[in-house]
Short mmCIF file of C-alpha atoms and ligand atoms in Angstrom, two decimals:
data_model
loop_
_atom_site.label_atom_id
_atom_site.label_comp_id
_atom_site.label_asym_id
_atom_site.label_seq_id
_atom_site.Cartn_x
_atom_site.Cartn_y
_atom_site.Cartn_z
CA UNK I 10 91.06 144.73 163.01
CA UNK I 11 89.55 141.59 164.41
CA UNK I 12 92.33 139.40 163.02
CA UNK I 13 93.18 138.24 166.55
CA UNK I 14 96.33 140.32 167.12
CA UNK I 15 95.70 140.99 170.80
CA UNK I 16 94.98 137.32 171.43
CA UNK I 17 97.96 136.04 169.49
CA UNK I 18 100.46 138.80 170.30
CA UNK I 19 101.26 138.04 173.95
CA UNK I 20 101.77 134.26 173.49
CA UNK I 21 103.81 134.96 170.35
CA UNK I 22 106.03 137.34 172.32
CA UNK I 23 106.44 134.70 175.00
CA UNK I 24 107.38 132.00 172.49
CA UNK I 25 109.94 134.36 170.91
CA UNK I 26 111.25 135.53 174.32
CA UNK I 27 110.52 139.18 173.58
CA UNK I 28 108.42 141.88 175.21
CA UNK I 29 104.96 142.55 173.80
CA UNK I 30 104.04 146.13 172.96
CA UNK I 31 100.58 147.17 171.80
CA UNK I 32 100.62 150.53 170.04
CA UNK I 33 97.00 151.10 171.08
CA UNK I 34 97.97 150.50 174.71
CA UNK I 35 100.91 152.92 174.40
CA UNK I 36 98.56 155.60 173.04
CA UNK I 37 96.00 154.93 175.78
CA UNK I 38 98.68 155.12 178.49
CA UNK I 39 100.12 158.36 177.08
CA UNK I 40 96.74 160.05 176.75
CA UNK I 41 95.15 158.59 179.83
CA UNK I 42 92.00 157.61 177.96
CA UNK I 43 90.66 154.73 175.93
CA UNK I 44 90.83 154.55 172.12
CA UNK I 45 87.03 154.82 171.98
CA UNK I 46 87.12 157.99 174.08
CA UNK I 47 89.90 159.48 171.96
CA UNK I 48 87.95 158.78 168.78
CA UNK I 49 84.79 160.30 170.25
CA UNK I 50 86.44 163.38 171.73
CA UNK I 51 89.08 164.19 169.10
CA UNK I 52 88.21 162.23 165.95
CA UNK I 53 90.07 159.64 163.88
CA UNK I 54 92.65 162.01 162.39
CA UNK I 55 93.89 163.04 165.84
CA UNK I 56 94.06 159.39 166.89
CA UNK I 57 96.09 158.53 163.77
CA UNK I 58 98.62 161.20 164.69
CA UNK I 59 99.01 159.81 168.20
CA UNK I 60 99.23 156.30 166.79
CA UNK I 61 101.94 157.34 164.33
CA UNK I 62 103.96 159.05 167.05
CA UNK I 63 103.73 155.99 169.30
CA UNK I 64 104.60 153.60 166.45
CA UNK I 65 107.66 155.62 165.39
CA UNK I 66 108.89 155.82 168.97
CA UNK I 67 108.40 152.14 169.71
CA UNK I 68 109.91 151.03 166.40
CA UNK I 69 113.03 153.14 166.90
CA UNK I 70 113.56 152.45 170.59
CA UNK I 71 112.59 148.94 171.50
CA UNK I 72 114.53 146.41 169.54
CA UNK I 73 113.35 142.82 169.42
CA UNK I 74 109.81 143.32 170.65
CA UNK I 75 106.64 141.85 169.29
CA UNK I 76 104.66 144.96 168.35
CA UNK I 77 100.94 144.97 167.73
CA UNK I 78 99.95 147.56 165.16
CA UNK I 79 96.45 147.92 163.78
CA UNK I 80 95.78 147.98 160.04
CA UNK I 81 94.86 151.67 160.18
CA UNK I 82 98.41 152.50 161.31
CA UNK I 83 99.65 151.49 157.87
CA UNK I 84 97.94 154.55 156.45
CA UNK I 85 100.92 156.59 157.65
CA UNK I 86 103.83 156.75 155.19
CA UNK I 87 106.22 157.51 158.07
CA UNK I 88 105.09 154.40 159.94
CA UNK I 89 105.43 152.29 156.80
CA UNK I 90 108.98 153.57 156.29
CA UNK I 91 109.89 152.82 159.92
CA UNK I 92 108.45 149.32 159.57
CA UNK I 93 110.59 148.78 156.46
CA UNK I 94 113.65 149.92 158.31
CA UNK I 95 113.25 148.33 161.73
CA UNK I 96 110.72 145.54 161.61
CA UNK I 97 109.83 142.16 160.26
CA UNK I 98 106.15 142.57 159.48
CA UNK I 99 103.67 139.76 159.78
CA UNK I 100 100.19 140.00 158.31
CA UNK I 101 97.76 138.06 160.46
CA UNK I 102 95.38 136.68 157.85
CA UNK I 103 91.68 136.57 158.36
CA UNK I 104 88.48 136.94 156.33
CA UNK I 105 86.13 139.91 156.70
CA UNK I 106 83.52 137.49 158.11
CA UNK I 107 85.83 136.08 160.80
CA UNK I 108 87.05 139.55 161.70
CA UNK I 109 83.51 140.96 161.92
CA UNK I 110 82.41 138.08 164.14
CA UNK I 111 85.24 138.97 166.54
CA UNK I 112 84.58 142.70 166.69
CA UNK I 113 80.85 143.20 166.12
CA UNK I 114 79.99 143.49 169.79
CA UNK I 115 83.30 145.10 170.84
CA UNK I 116 82.04 148.67 170.57
CA UNK I 117 85.21 149.68 168.70
CA UNK I 118 84.86 152.98 166.83
CA UNK I 119 85.44 151.46 163.38
CA UNK I 120 83.40 148.32 164.01
CA UNK I 121 79.87 149.62 164.41
CA UNK I 122 78.45 148.89 160.97
CA UNK I 123 78.99 145.63 159.11
CA UNK I 124 79.06 147.07 155.60
CA UNK I 125 81.42 149.88 156.52
CA UNK I 126 83.65 147.39 158.35
CA UNK I 127 83.84 145.09 155.32
CA UNK I 128 84.61 147.91 152.91
CA UNK I 129 87.34 149.23 155.22
CA UNK I 130 88.77 145.71 155.33
CA UNK I 131 88.85 145.56 151.51
CA UNK I 132 90.32 149.06 151.27
CA UNK I 133 93.22 148.21 153.55
CA UNK I 134 93.93 144.80 152.01
CA UNK I 135 96.51 146.16 149.56
CA UNK I 136 98.55 147.63 152.42
CA UNK I 137 98.74 144.25 154.14
CA UNK I 138 100.19 142.68 151.04
CA UNK I 139 103.41 144.58 151.66
CA UNK I 140 104.04 142.57 154.85
CA UNK I 141 107.17 140.42 155.00
CA UNK I 142 105.10 137.31 155.75
CA UNK I 143 101.63 136.20 156.68
CA UNK I 144 100.22 133.65 159.10
CA UNK I 145 96.90 132.39 160.44
CA UNK I 146 97.84 131.09 163.89
CA UNK I 147 100.52 131.09 166.59
CA UNK I 148 102.61 128.31 165.07
CA UNK I 149 102.36 129.98 161.68
CA UNK I 150 103.55 133.26 163.18
CA UNK I 151 106.57 131.63 164.86
CA UNK I 152 107.45 129.77 161.67
CA UNK I 153 107.19 133.00 159.68
CA UNK I 154 109.51 134.76 162.13
CA UNK I 155 112.03 131.95 161.67
CA UNK I 156 111.70 131.98 157.87
CA UNK I 157 110.27 128.46 157.86
CA UNK I 158 107.59 127.48 155.33
CA UNK I 159 105.75 124.20 155.81
CA UNK I 160 103.31 122.95 153.19
CA UNK I 161 102.50 119.85 151.23
CA UNK I 162 103.87 120.63 147.77
CA UNK I 163 106.03 123.57 148.96
CA UNK I 164 108.78 122.63 146.50
CA UNK I 165 106.67 123.93 143.63
CA UNK I 166 106.76 127.42 145.20
CA UNK I 167 110.50 127.54 145.79
CA UNK I 168 110.93 130.32 143.23
CA UNK I 169 108.58 132.64 145.14
CA UNK I 170 110.51 132.11 148.33
CA UNK I 171 113.98 132.46 146.90
CA UNK I 172 114.39 136.26 146.91
CA UNK I 173 113.58 137.71 143.52
CA UNK I 174 117.03 138.26 142.07
CA UNK I 175 120.44 136.64 142.13
CA UNK I 176 122.13 133.47 141.01
CA UNK I 177 121.48 130.15 142.67
CA UNK I 178 123.68 127.11 143.18
CA UNK I 179 122.02 123.87 144.21
CA UNK I 180 123.76 121.44 146.55
CA UNK I 181 121.85 118.15 146.71
CA UNK I 182 122.17 114.73 148.31
CA UNK I 183 122.83 112.15 145.59
CA UNK I 184 119.62 110.16 146.23
CA UNK I 185 117.49 113.24 146.69
CA UNK I 186 118.92 114.81 143.56
CA UNK I 187 117.77 111.80 141.55
CA UNK I 188 114.27 112.03 143.08
CA UNK I 189 113.63 115.79 143.31
CA UNK I 190 116.58 117.61 141.73
CA UNK I 191 114.78 117.74 138.37
CA UNK I 192 111.69 119.44 139.73
CA UNK I 193 113.75 121.91 141.77
CA UNK I 194 115.76 122.81 138.67
CA UNK I 195 112.56 123.16 136.67
CA UNK I 196 111.10 125.56 139.24
CA UNK I 197 114.24 127.69 139.67
CA UNK I 198 115.11 127.46 135.98
CA UNK I 199 117.54 129.95 134.49
CA UNK I 200 118.62 131.33 137.85
CA UNK I 201 120.65 128.21 138.59
CA UNK I 202 124.30 128.67 137.70
CA UNK I 203 125.54 125.39 139.14
CA UNK I 204 124.36 122.08 140.58
CA UNK I 205 126.45 119.98 142.92
CA UNK I 206 125.78 116.52 144.24
CA UNK I 207 127.16 115.39 147.60
CA UNK I 208 127.32 111.79 148.84
CA UNK I 209 124.32 110.55 150.84
CA UNK I 210 124.66 110.56 154.60
CA UNK I 211 127.57 111.40 156.88
CA UNK I 212 130.31 111.21 154.16
CA UNK I 213 128.93 114.54 152.86
CA UNK I 214 130.14 116.21 156.05
CA UNK I 215 133.86 115.92 155.34
CA UNK I 216 136.37 118.73 154.90
CA UNK I 217 137.19 117.39 151.39
CA UNK I 218 133.58 117.93 150.35
CA UNK I 219 133.68 121.46 151.71
CA UNK I 220 136.84 122.23 149.76
CA UNK I 221 135.41 120.71 146.61
CA UNK I 222 132.29 122.87 146.93
CA UNK I 223 134.26 126.05 147.73
CA UNK I 224 136.23 125.55 144.52
CA UNK I 225 133.23 124.69 142.39
CA UNK I 226 130.94 127.54 143.46
CA UNK I 227 130.42 130.46 141.12
CA UNK I 228 127.76 132.50 142.92
CA UNK I 229 128.63 136.02 143.95
CA UNK I 230 127.62 137.66 147.21
CA UNK I 231 124.22 138.50 145.82
CA UNK I 232 123.60 134.87 144.96
CA UNK I 233 122.51 132.05 147.19
CA UNK I 234 122.87 128.36 147.85
CA UNK I 235 119.88 126.04 147.88
CA UNK I 236 120.53 122.87 149.90
CA UNK I 237 118.36 119.88 149.13
CA UNK I 238 118.57 116.77 151.31
CA UNK I 239 118.67 115.46 154.85
CA UNK I 240 120.55 116.85 157.83
CA UNK I 241 123.92 115.83 156.38
CA UNK I 242 123.44 117.79 153.16
CA UNK I 243 122.07 120.80 155.02
CA UNK I 244 124.97 120.73 157.46
CA UNK I 245 127.64 120.72 154.76
CA UNK I 246 125.87 123.13 152.40
CA UNK I 247 125.03 125.48 155.27
CA UNK I 248 128.65 125.44 156.43
CA UNK I 249 129.82 126.18 152.90
CA UNK I 250 127.28 129.03 152.71
CA UNK I 251 128.54 130.37 156.06
CA UNK I 252 132.16 130.43 154.91
CA UNK I 253 132.19 131.01 151.13
CA UNK I 254 132.90 134.71 150.47
CA UNK I 255 132.60 135.09 154.28
CA UNK I 256 128.98 134.10 154.02
CA UNK I 257 126.32 133.92 151.32
CA UNK I 258 122.62 133.43 152.00
CA UNK I 259 121.16 129.96 151.73
CA UNK I 260 117.84 128.18 151.59
CA UNK I 261 117.45 124.87 153.41
CA UNK I 262 115.15 122.35 151.78
CA UNK I 263 115.08 119.46 154.27
CA UNK I 264 113.87 116.17 152.83
CA UNK I 265 114.07 113.77 155.79
CA UNK I 266 111.69 113.85 158.75
CA UNK I 267 114.67 114.45 161.03
CA UNK I 268 115.83 117.42 158.98
CA UNK I 269 112.30 118.85 158.69
CA UNK I 270 111.74 118.83 162.46
CA UNK I 271 115.32 119.35 163.60
CA UNK I 272 118.41 119.84 161.41
CA UNK I 273 116.83 122.30 158.97
CA UNK I 274 115.91 124.73 161.73
CA UNK I 275 117.96 126.91 164.03
CA UNK I 276 120.95 127.95 161.95
CA UNK I 277 123.55 125.49 163.21
CA UNK I 278 125.81 124.06 160.52
CA UNK I 279 128.70 121.64 161.01
CA UNK I 280 131.05 119.12 159.50
CA UNK I 281 132.93 116.20 161.02
CA UNK I 282 136.68 115.83 161.55
CA UNK I 283 138.70 112.79 162.62
CA UNK I 284 138.45 113.93 166.26
CA UNK I 285 134.68 113.83 166.27
CA UNK I 286 131.30 114.62 164.72
CA UNK I 287 130.13 118.24 164.28
CA UNK I 288 133.35 119.68 165.70
CA UNK I 289 133.73 122.40 163.05
CA UNK I 290 130.85 124.62 162.10
CA UNK I 291 129.17 127.98 162.21
CA UNK I 292 125.89 129.60 163.09
CA UNK I 293 124.36 130.68 159.79
CA UNK I 294 120.56 130.90 159.82
CA UNK I 295 119.07 130.02 156.42
CA UNK I 296 117.16 132.86 154.75
CA UNK I 297 114.33 130.35 154.37
CA UNK I 298 113.67 126.75 155.28
CA UNK I 299 111.24 125.25 152.80
CA UNK I 300 109.57 122.11 154.10
CA UNK I 301 107.56 120.03 151.65
CA UNK I 302 106.09 117.16 153.64
CA UNK I 303 105.15 115.35 150.41
CA UNK I 304 108.80 114.34 149.87
CA UNK I 305 108.60 112.15 152.98
CA UNK I 306 106.64 109.67 150.86
CA UNK I 307 109.89 108.32 149.39
CA UNK I 308 111.81 108.27 152.68
CA UNK I 309 112.85 104.76 153.77
CA UNK I 310 111.16 103.51 156.98
CA UNK I 311 114.45 103.45 158.92
CA UNK I 312 114.93 107.15 158.17
CA UNK I 313 111.36 107.92 159.23
CA UNK I 314 112.15 106.26 162.55
CA UNK I 315 115.11 108.58 163.08
CA UNK I 316 112.79 111.51 162.71
CA UNK I 317 110.05 110.00 164.87
CA UNK I 318 112.36 109.88 167.89
CA UNK I 319 112.95 113.65 167.53
CA UNK I 320 109.18 114.20 167.16
CA UNK I 321 108.61 112.37 170.45
CA UNK I 322 111.44 114.36 172.05
CA UNK I 323 109.83 117.58 170.84
CA UNK I 324 106.41 116.51 172.11
CA UNK I 325 107.88 115.80 175.55
CA UNK I 326 109.56 119.23 175.61
CA UNK I 327 106.39 120.94 174.40
CA UNK I 328 104.18 118.94 176.75
CA UNK I 329 101.86 117.86 173.94
CA UNK I 330 101.45 114.46 172.24
CA UNK I 331 102.62 115.85 168.88
CA UNK I 332 103.32 112.29 167.66
CA UNK I 333 99.56 111.67 167.53
CA UNK I 334 98.99 114.30 164.81
CA UNK I 335 98.97 113.73 161.04
CA UNK I 336 102.50 113.60 159.73
CA UNK I 337 102.44 117.04 158.09
CA UNK I 338 100.92 118.65 161.18
CA UNK I 339 103.56 116.88 163.31
CA UNK I 340 106.22 118.46 161.16
CA UNK I 341 104.61 121.91 161.34
CA UNK I 342 104.22 121.84 165.13
CA UNK I 343 107.70 120.41 165.78
CA UNK I 344 109.31 122.89 163.38
CA UNK I 345 107.48 125.71 165.14
CA UNK I 346 108.55 124.47 168.57
CA UNK I 347 112.22 124.26 167.60
CA UNK I 348 112.01 127.64 165.83
CA UNK I 349 110.75 129.28 169.02
CA UNK I 350 113.48 127.77 171.17
CA UNK I 351 116.19 128.75 168.67
CA UNK I 352 114.89 132.30 168.18
CA UNK I 353 114.98 132.72 171.97
CA UNK I 354 118.54 131.38 172.13
CA UNK I 355 120.05 131.70 168.66
CA UNK I 356 123.65 131.05 169.72
CA UNK I 357 123.02 128.08 171.97
CA UNK I 358 124.08 129.73 175.20
CA UNK I 359 121.16 128.77 177.38
CA UNK I 360 117.79 127.17 177.08
CA UNK I 361 118.44 125.71 173.63
CA UNK I 362 120.27 122.97 175.53
CA UNK I 363 116.82 121.48 176.22
CA UNK I 364 116.88 120.12 172.65
CA UNK I 365 119.49 117.66 173.91
CA UNK I 366 116.87 115.80 175.95
CA UNK I 367 117.91 112.13 175.88
CA UNK I 368 120.95 112.91 173.75
CA UNK I 369 123.67 112.51 176.41
CA UNK I 370 122.63 108.87 176.74
CA UNK I 371 122.07 108.55 172.98
CA UNK I 372 125.55 109.82 172.13
CA UNK I 373 127.11 107.41 174.65
CA UNK I 374 125.31 104.46 173.05
CA UNK I 375 126.18 105.61 169.52
CA UNK I 376 129.85 105.97 170.44
CA UNK I 377 129.90 102.56 172.16
CA UNK I 378 128.34 101.06 169.02
CA UNK I 379 131.06 102.60 166.87
CA UNK I 380 128.39 104.79 165.22
CA UNK I 381 126.68 101.79 163.68
CA UNK I 382 123.50 102.44 165.65
CA UNK I 383 120.66 104.48 164.08
CA UNK I 384 120.36 107.91 165.70
CA UNK I 385 116.62 107.46 166.22
CA UNK I 386 117.16 104.16 168.02
CA UNK I 387 119.75 105.74 170.32
CA UNK I 388 117.54 108.79 170.97
CA UNK I 389 114.51 106.60 171.72
CA UNK I 390 116.56 104.77 174.37
CA UNK I 391 118.08 108.03 175.59
CA UNK I 392 114.61 109.48 176.13
CA UNK I 393 113.69 106.48 178.27
CA UNK I 394 116.75 107.06 180.44
CA UNK I 395 116.11 110.80 180.75
CA UNK I 396 112.48 110.17 181.75
CA UNK I 397 113.47 107.50 184.29
CA UNK I 398 116.08 109.78 185.87
CA UNK I 399 113.41 112.51 185.90
CA UNK I 400 111.18 110.15 187.92
CA UNK I 401 108.59 110.11 185.11
CA UNK I 402 108.05 106.35 184.88
CA UNK I 403 104.62 106.66 183.24
CA UNK I 404 106.00 108.85 180.47
CA UNK I 405 108.90 106.44 180.02
CA UNK I 406 106.40 103.60 179.54
CA UNK I 407 104.48 105.71 177.04
CA UNK I 408 107.62 106.42 175.01
CA UNK I 409 108.50 102.72 175.13
CA UNK I 410 105.07 101.95 173.67
CA UNK I 411 105.33 104.56 170.91
CA UNK I 412 108.89 103.93 169.79
CA UNK I 413 109.53 100.38 171.13
CA UNK I 414 113.32 100.61 170.87
CA UNK I 415 115.17 97.31 171.31
CA UNK I 416 117.88 97.34 173.99
CA UNK I 417 121.31 98.40 172.72
CA UNK I 418 123.87 95.72 171.91
CA UNK I 419 126.96 97.50 173.23
CA UNK I 420 129.58 97.13 175.94
CA UNK I 421 128.41 98.74 179.17
CA UNK I 422 131.88 99.98 180.09
CA UNK I 423 132.40 101.50 176.64
CA UNK I 424 129.08 103.37 176.85
CA UNK I 425 129.87 104.64 180.35
CA UNK I 426 133.33 105.81 179.28
CA UNK I 427 131.79 107.61 176.28
CA UNK I 428 129.24 109.32 178.51
CA UNK I 429 132.00 110.49 180.84
CA UNK I 430 133.98 111.85 177.85
CA UNK I 431 130.89 113.70 176.63
CA UNK I 432 130.53 115.42 179.99
CA UNK I 433 134.20 116.31 180.08
CA UNK I 434 133.90 117.96 176.68
CA UNK I 435 131.12 120.09 178.16
CA UNK I 436 133.25 121.34 181.04
CA UNK I 437 133.39 118.34 183.33
CA UNK I 438 130.11 118.82 185.17
CA UNK I 439 127.82 115.81 185.01
CA UNK I 440 124.76 117.77 183.89
CA UNK I 441 121.67 116.43 182.12
CA UNK I 442 118.48 117.72 180.55
CA UNK I 443 115.57 116.40 182.59
CA UNK I 444 111.84 117.06 182.74
CA UNK I 445 109.97 118.23 185.80
CA UNK I 446 106.95 117.17 183.80
CA UNK I 447 106.24 117.01 180.06
CA UNK I 448 106.47 120.63 178.85
CA UNK I 449 108.74 121.65 181.73
CA UNK I 450 112.37 120.92 180.83
CA UNK I 451 115.25 121.66 183.19
CA UNK I 452 118.73 122.04 181.77
CA UNK I 453 122.08 121.53 183.47
CA UNK I 454 120.76 119.24 186.19
CA UNK I 455 123.50 117.55 188.19
CA UNK I 456 122.69 113.94 188.94
CA UNK I 457 124.49 111.38 191.11
CA UNK I 458 126.83 109.31 188.89
CA UNK I 459 125.34 106.00 190.07
CA UNK I 460 121.84 107.14 189.06
CA UNK I 461 123.11 108.07 185.60
CA UNK I 462 125.01 104.80 185.38
CA UNK I 463 122.04 102.63 186.25
CA UNK I 464 119.80 104.53 183.79
CA UNK I 465 122.42 103.94 181.10
CA UNK I 466 122.76 100.27 182.02
CA UNK I 467 118.98 99.82 181.77
CA UNK I 468 119.22 100.62 178.04
CA UNK I 469 121.76 97.92 177.27
CA UNK I 470 121.00 94.24 176.56
N1 NAD Q 13 122.48 121.35 162.22
C1 NAD Q 13 121.65 120.88 163.12
O1 NAD Q 13 121.05 121.62 163.90
C2 NAD Q 13 121.42 119.40 163.19
C3 NAD Q 13 120.43 118.89 164.04
C4 NAD Q 13 120.21 117.53 164.05
C5 NAD Q 13 120.97 116.69 163.25
N2 NAD Q 13 121.93 117.21 162.46
C6 NAD Q 13 122.75 116.35 161.58
O2 NAD Q 13 121.89 115.73 160.64
C7 NAD Q 13 122.51 114.54 160.18
C8 NAD Q 13 121.46 113.46 160.02
O3 NAD Q 13 120.51 113.89 159.08
P1 NAD Q 13 119.38 112.93 158.50
O4 NAD Q 13 118.90 112.03 159.56
O5 NAD Q 13 118.43 113.82 157.79
O6 NAD Q 13 120.16 111.97 157.51
P2 NAD Q 13 120.83 112.08 156.07
O7 NAD Q 13 121.03 113.47 155.63
O8 NAD Q 13 122.01 111.21 156.12
O9 NAD Q 13 119.74 111.39 155.13
C9 NAD Q 13 119.40 110.05 155.38
C10 NAD Q 13 119.21 109.24 154.10
O10 NAD Q 13 117.94 109.56 153.54
C11 NAD Q 13 118.07 109.81 152.15
N3 NAD Q 13 116.99 110.73 151.81
C12 NAD Q 13 116.87 112.00 152.23
N4 NAD Q 13 115.69 112.50 151.85
C13 NAD Q 13 115.05 111.52 151.16
C14 NAD Q 13 113.77 111.45 150.55
N5 NAD Q 13 112.90 112.44 150.62
N6 NAD Q 13 113.44 110.30 149.93
C15 NAD Q 13 114.32 109.25 149.91
N7 NAD Q 13 115.52 109.27 150.50
C16 NAD Q 13 115.88 110.40 151.13
C17 NAD Q 13 119.46 110.31 151.99
O11 NAD Q 13 119.95 110.07 150.69
C18 NAD Q 13 120.24 109.50 153.02
O12 NAD Q 13 120.61 108.27 152.48
C19 NAD Q 13 123.60 114.21 161.18
O13 NAD Q 13 124.86 114.42 160.58
C20 NAD Q 13 123.40 115.21 162.31
O14 NAD Q 13 124.61 115.59 162.92
C21 NAD Q 13 122.17 118.54 162.41
ZN1 ZN Q 14 119.02 114.00 167.60
#
């Protein structure tokens, strides 16, 4: 009580694309009177019965809702069992002082006396500890729902996050293994039955690597894979986890800025084949994504730049200057934004396409450069083009100031041909992700070819 559930619940439901159901409101609607009236007229025990009935009904009948349930509801064993069976439970953390400040003048039946309120809070605390996760704010709640943990020093808690039992195999990027493999092995200790190093960067995403890992793995179905590295390592290890024994759970431990804000979230995994990048893959959401922003301290500047372009992209989609925050807060907010989009569209059939903002142009430049261009450089230019086509010149100038990408040194015709191929692969319709304004993306916008062409040309030296 007083944790802020009714304030946080509706925006959380919106960010997850699910209906919001308040058990109190269901009881009030059924009984035609307010909770305070019910307490006064029929007493707490009668209210608890109504609350239990409503909770059991809602939990059994409305899948994929965000349900607000007060702490008192956990007193019912039947409700606790239904929560275990049907729900992911999130404990909204607060202190008795914060909670009292919120409720003291609310007139709620159980919030009339400070001392009684505080002792009730302490009494119920043990029940809250059984929740699947806990959070303090909206971003924290979204991250919890997505299984994403962001903290400076999170690596040291990896053992608490990796579900209690079962064998673990570590798949690590060669550079990252040398830097952090030792501490990960120290934390996970005797549970590790195998450690595998993959080459740094894109060479990790080859079918030969997948086959090598399939043959080397010894975990059973109750075991799990822990992937440690940038987007390339996560992509290959996640794909191996998706396919080995028809799927074993995995934990993503992204160590680049790009992987912390992008590749480590959303459950897409992929490898490359001769015909193109990311052409073979699977959706396989990691059981947890553990993001330790401290590891960014060793990341080379060029790799930080790759991530920064995605941070700016995310800020434009979210309509907030996320790039202005401290690095670890940037990561937390971007990870939460992508988590929300991906939970709303887990299989990439709709609005998740917004994450491609700037990427149609970026992919064309990368292809024309024979993939020798840094992804962040291409995305920075691609964002400029998307903003210009959107008619958002001021935002384009802002992005130019923040990322200052040099013009691309590629053949115009080659870039244009690559862009046309990209569209064809998507069904032939020349459709782009544009912004009506920052925070208001539009997907699948058809744009006159000459407008696209001149935006592309403006990116090339
Ligand atoms: N699955 C998805 O949803 C998704 C989304 C975006 C991108 N991706 C994929 O991600 C890949 C790019 O990932 P990336 O940009 O993370 O690059 P990367 O995995 O190639 O890592 C970049 C370099 O940084 C090094 N490195 C990583 N962490 C380090 C650390 N903490 N300290 C020092 N060095 C470190 C690596 O050894 C490597 O040399 C692409 O293949 C792309 O297709 C996937
Ligand atoms: Zn990208």
